[in-house]
């Protein structure tokens, strides 16, 4: 006698072909972002640093540098976060456990998840895992504190660099200046020479 069909969306694993499509698109997306990275020699050019005359100039510099060095700033944030977690191995272990739980439930486990004889749908798993991860990271452990410490440190470094780095010799598109860091997630636009005040 054939077994009854499982409810739609309950415990249905993602097809292997779909995994490949997701991985390929993710790699292309990351590659497109990395291509926008500027040479680190430009980031650390000591001759381009000077003290801003006032807060308005510092804010203007930060906005323009964020548009130009957006990917470099993202890398700085990621490296700062990685180093901070390495210095706190307990938090890194907990974060790894949470990530492994997500991978197991949504990518490795193929059988439907049952609790108390009731089959849990993928939507319920997503909601439950999101809630458990949030509570674990921000309330039960110090992972959230470590993460925000790393984020605060990286933002302070970026703000200092953006305010003191003169952007007058950079090639920045006017539209990118308005979008700043978020522009890295869109298709790159042909740059034009930044007009300097005479």
GROMACS .gro file of C-alpha atoms in nm:
model
  198
    1UNK     CA    1   0.000   0.000   0.000
    2UNK     CA    2   0.160   0.332  -0.105
    3UNK     CA    3   0.252   0.572   0.172
    4UNK     CA    4   0.064   0.903   0.183
    5UNK     CA    5   0.233   1.195   0.017
    6UNK     CA    6   0.399   1.448   0.243
    7UNK     CA    7   0.234   1.790   0.268
    8UNK     CA    8   0.371   2.048   0.027
    9UNK     CA    9   0.672   2.231   0.162
   10UNK     CA   10   0.721   1.990   0.454
   11UNK     CA   11   1.069   1.845   0.483
   12UNK     CA   12   1.129   1.872   0.109
   13UNK     CA   13   1.505   1.907   0.048
   14UNK     CA   14   1.638   2.160  -0.198
   15UNK     CA   15   1.722   1.983  -0.527
   16UNK     CA   16   2.091   1.933  -0.605
   17UNK     CA   17   2.054   2.133  -0.925
   18UNK     CA   18   1.909   2.423  -0.731
   19UNK     CA   19   2.209   2.409  -0.494
   20UNK     CA   20   2.442   2.449  -0.791
   21UNK     CA   21   2.240   2.742  -0.927
   22UNK     CA   22   2.245   2.915  -0.588
   23UNK     CA   23   2.620   2.858  -0.544
   24UNK     CA   24   2.697   2.979  -0.898
   25UNK     CA   25   2.490   3.293  -0.860
   26UNK     CA   26   2.643   3.364  -0.521
   27UNK     CA   27   2.995   3.327  -0.663
   28UNK     CA   28   2.912   3.560  -0.952
   29UNK     CA   29   2.761   3.811  -0.709
   30UNK     CA   30   3.067   3.806  -0.482
   31UNK     CA   31   3.299   3.827  -0.783
   32UNK     CA   32   3.113   4.135  -0.910
   33UNK     CA   33   3.155   4.302  -0.569
   34UNK     CA   34   3.525   4.212  -0.539
   35UNK     CA   35   3.596   4.363  -0.882
   36UNK     CA   36   3.499   4.702  -0.739
   37UNK     CA   37   3.780   4.688  -0.481
   38UNK     CA   38   4.035   4.967  -0.512
   39UNK     CA   39   4.413   4.916  -0.475
   40UNK     CA   40   4.522   4.923  -0.112
   41UNK     CA   41   4.797   5.166  -0.212
   42UNK     CA   42   4.523   5.423  -0.271
   43UNK     CA   43   4.363   5.348   0.064
   44UNK     CA   44   4.692   5.398   0.252
   45UNK     CA   45   4.837   5.683   0.043
   46UNK     CA   46   4.989   5.895   0.322
   47UNK     CA   47   5.023   6.203   0.100
   48UNK     CA   48   4.642   6.219   0.061
   49UNK     CA   49   4.567   6.256   0.433
   50UNK     CA   50   4.495   6.590   0.596
   51UNK     CA   51   4.286   6.726   0.880
   52UNK     CA   52   3.942   6.848   0.770
   53UNK     CA   53   3.877   7.214   0.842
   54UNK     CA   54   3.531   7.154   0.988
   55UNK     CA   55   3.261   6.893   1.043
   56UNK     CA   56   3.093   6.969   0.711
   57UNK     CA   57   3.412   6.897   0.517
   58UNK     CA   58   3.472   6.580   0.721
   59UNK     CA   59   3.119   6.458   0.642
   60UNK     CA   60   3.162   6.538   0.273
   61UNK     CA   61   3.493   6.351   0.261
   62UNK     CA   62   3.344   6.051   0.439
   63UNK     CA   63   3.053   6.032   0.195
   64UNK     CA   64   3.281   6.051  -0.111
   65UNK     CA   65   3.536   5.805   0.027
   66UNK     CA   66   3.258   5.563   0.122
   67UNK     CA   67   3.140   5.570  -0.239
   68UNK     CA   68   3.491   5.510  -0.374
   69UNK     CA   69   3.637   5.268  -0.117
   70UNK     CA   70   3.310   5.087  -0.044
   71UNK     CA   71   3.445   4.736  -0.104
   72UNK     CA   72   3.770   4.807   0.082
   73UNK     CA   73   3.566   4.930   0.378
   74UNK     CA   74   3.354   4.615   0.364
   75UNK     CA   75   3.672   4.403   0.371
   76UNK     CA   76   3.798   4.601   0.670
   77UNK     CA   77   3.470   4.533   0.852
   78UNK     CA   78   3.486   4.160   0.774
   79UNK     CA   79   3.851   4.129   0.879
   80UNK     CA   80   3.789   4.322   1.201
   81UNK     CA   81   3.493   4.098   1.281
   82UNK     CA   82   3.695   3.782   1.205
   83UNK     CA   83   3.991   3.890   1.421
   84UNK     CA   84   3.759   3.989   1.705
   85UNK     CA   85   3.588   3.650   1.704
   86UNK     CA   86   3.923   3.470   1.686
   87UNK     CA   87   4.023   3.659   2.001
   88UNK     CA   88   3.702   3.527   2.164
   89UNK     CA   89   3.706   3.153   2.075
   90UNK     CA   90   3.404   3.076   2.293
   91UNK     CA   91   3.184   3.312   2.092
   92UNK     CA   92   3.332   3.179   1.768
   93UNK     CA   93   3.245   2.822   1.874
   94UNK     CA   94   2.886   2.918   1.954
   95UNK     CA   95   2.850   3.103   1.625
   96UNK     CA   96   2.988   2.800   1.442
   97UNK     CA   97   2.740   2.575   1.621
   98UNK     CA   98   2.449   2.800   1.521
   99UNK     CA   99   2.567   2.807   1.159
  100UNK     CA  100   2.612   2.429   1.156
  101UNK     CA  101   2.258   2.386   1.290
  102UNK     CA  102   2.121   2.590   0.999
  103UNK     CA  103   2.323   2.393   0.744
  104UNK     CA  104   2.212   2.060   0.893
  105UNK     CA  105   1.841   2.142   0.910
  106UNK     CA  106   1.808   2.307   0.569
  107UNK     CA  107   2.076   2.145   0.352
  108UNK     CA  108   2.186   1.810   0.496
  109UNK     CA  109   1.877   1.664   0.663
  110UNK     CA  110   1.636   1.523   0.404
  111UNK     CA  111   1.381   1.351   0.629
  112UNK     CA  112   1.090   1.561   0.761
  113UNK     CA  113   1.147   1.702   1.109
  114UNK     CA  114   0.896   1.576   1.365
  115UNK     CA  115   0.836   1.707   1.716
  116UNK     CA  116   0.581   1.532   1.940
  117UNK     CA  117   0.453   1.332   1.644
  118UNK     CA  118   0.384   1.646   1.441
  119UNK     CA  119   0.566   1.714   1.116
  120UNK     CA  120   0.730   2.058   1.107
  121UNK     CA  121   0.712   2.250   0.779
  122UNK     CA  122   1.007   2.438   0.629
  123UNK     CA  123   0.840   2.770   0.713
  124UNK     CA  124   0.803   2.668   1.078
  125UNK     CA  125   1.165   2.552   1.084
  126UNK     CA  126   1.277   2.887   0.946
  127UNK     CA  127   1.078   3.083   1.204
  128UNK     CA  128   1.188   2.856   1.489
  129UNK     CA  129   1.557   2.862   1.394
  130UNK     CA  130   1.550   3.240   1.348
  131UNK     CA  131   1.402   3.287   1.694
  132UNK     CA  132   1.642   3.040   1.859
  133UNK     CA  133   1.944   3.193   1.684
  134UNK     CA  134   1.842   3.546   1.786
  135UNK     CA  135   1.788   3.446   2.150
  136UNK     CA  136   2.114   3.247   2.163
  137UNK     CA  137   2.326   3.520   2.007
  138UNK     CA  138   2.185   3.826   2.181
  139UNK     CA  139   2.054   3.698   2.515
  140UNK     CA  140   2.208   3.366   2.621
  141UNK     CA  141   2.569   3.427   2.510
  142UNK     CA  142   2.818   3.709   2.452
  143UNK     CA  143   2.822   3.658   2.074
  144UNK     CA  144   2.608   3.967   2.016
  145UNK     CA  145   2.835   4.181   2.236
  146UNK     CA  146   3.146   4.061   2.054
  147UNK     CA  147   2.984   4.126   1.716
  148UNK     CA  148   2.877   4.480   1.804
  149UNK     CA  149   3.222   4.551   1.949
  150UNK     CA  150   3.381   4.446   1.620
  151UNK     CA  151   3.127   4.649   1.424
  152UNK     CA  152   3.187   4.959   1.637
  153UNK     CA  153   3.564   4.929   1.601
  154UNK     CA  154   3.551   4.885   1.224
  155UNK     CA  155   3.308   5.177   1.183
  156UNK     CA  156   3.538   5.397   1.391
  157UNK     CA  157   3.835   5.308   1.168
  158UNK     CA  158   3.631   5.369   0.852
  159UNK     CA  159   3.498   5.700   0.981
  160UNK     CA  160   3.849   5.820   1.069
  161UNK     CA  161   3.988   5.717   0.731
  162UNK     CA  162   3.696   5.867   0.541
  163UNK     CA  163   3.719   6.199   0.725
  164UNK     CA  164   4.097   6.245   0.691
  165UNK     CA  165   4.148   6.101   0.341
  166UNK     CA  166   4.125   6.377   0.075
  167UNK     CA  167   3.897   6.257  -0.208
  168UNK     CA  168   3.986   6.530  -0.459
  169UNK     CA  169   4.208   6.302  -0.670
  170UNK     CA  170   3.957   6.017  -0.689
  171UNK     CA  171   3.725   5.922  -0.975
  172UNK     CA  172   3.374   5.911  -0.829
  173UNK     CA  173   3.037   5.898  -1.000
  174UNK     CA  174   2.792   6.156  -0.864
  175UNK     CA  175   2.524   5.890  -0.819
  176UNK     CA  176   2.761   5.667  -0.622
  177UNK     CA  177   2.834   5.954  -0.385
  178UNK     CA  178   2.470   5.958  -0.280
  179UNK     CA  179   2.444   5.578  -0.236
  180UNK     CA  180   2.776   5.522  -0.058
  181UNK     CA  181   2.842   5.171   0.075
  182UNK     CA  182   2.511   5.032  -0.051
  183UNK     CA  183   2.607   5.096  -0.413
  184UNK     CA  184   2.839   4.792  -0.406
  185UNK     CA  185   2.533   4.568  -0.428
  186UNK     CA  186   2.430   4.712  -0.765
  187UNK     CA  187   2.589   4.696  -1.107
  188UNK     CA  188   2.891   4.927  -1.134
  189UNK     CA  189   2.844   5.255  -1.320
  190UNK     CA  190   3.102   5.412  -1.548
  191UNK     CA  191   3.287   5.668  -1.335
  192UNK     CA  192   3.345   6.030  -1.423
  193UNK     CA  193   3.614   6.260  -1.295
  194UNK     CA  194   3.521   6.424  -0.967
  195UNK     CA  195   3.514   6.799  -1.019
  196UNK     CA  196   3.719   6.979  -0.761
  197UNK     CA  197   3.634   7.320  -0.627
  198UNK     CA  198   3.848   7.591  -0.779
   0.00000   0.00000   0.00000
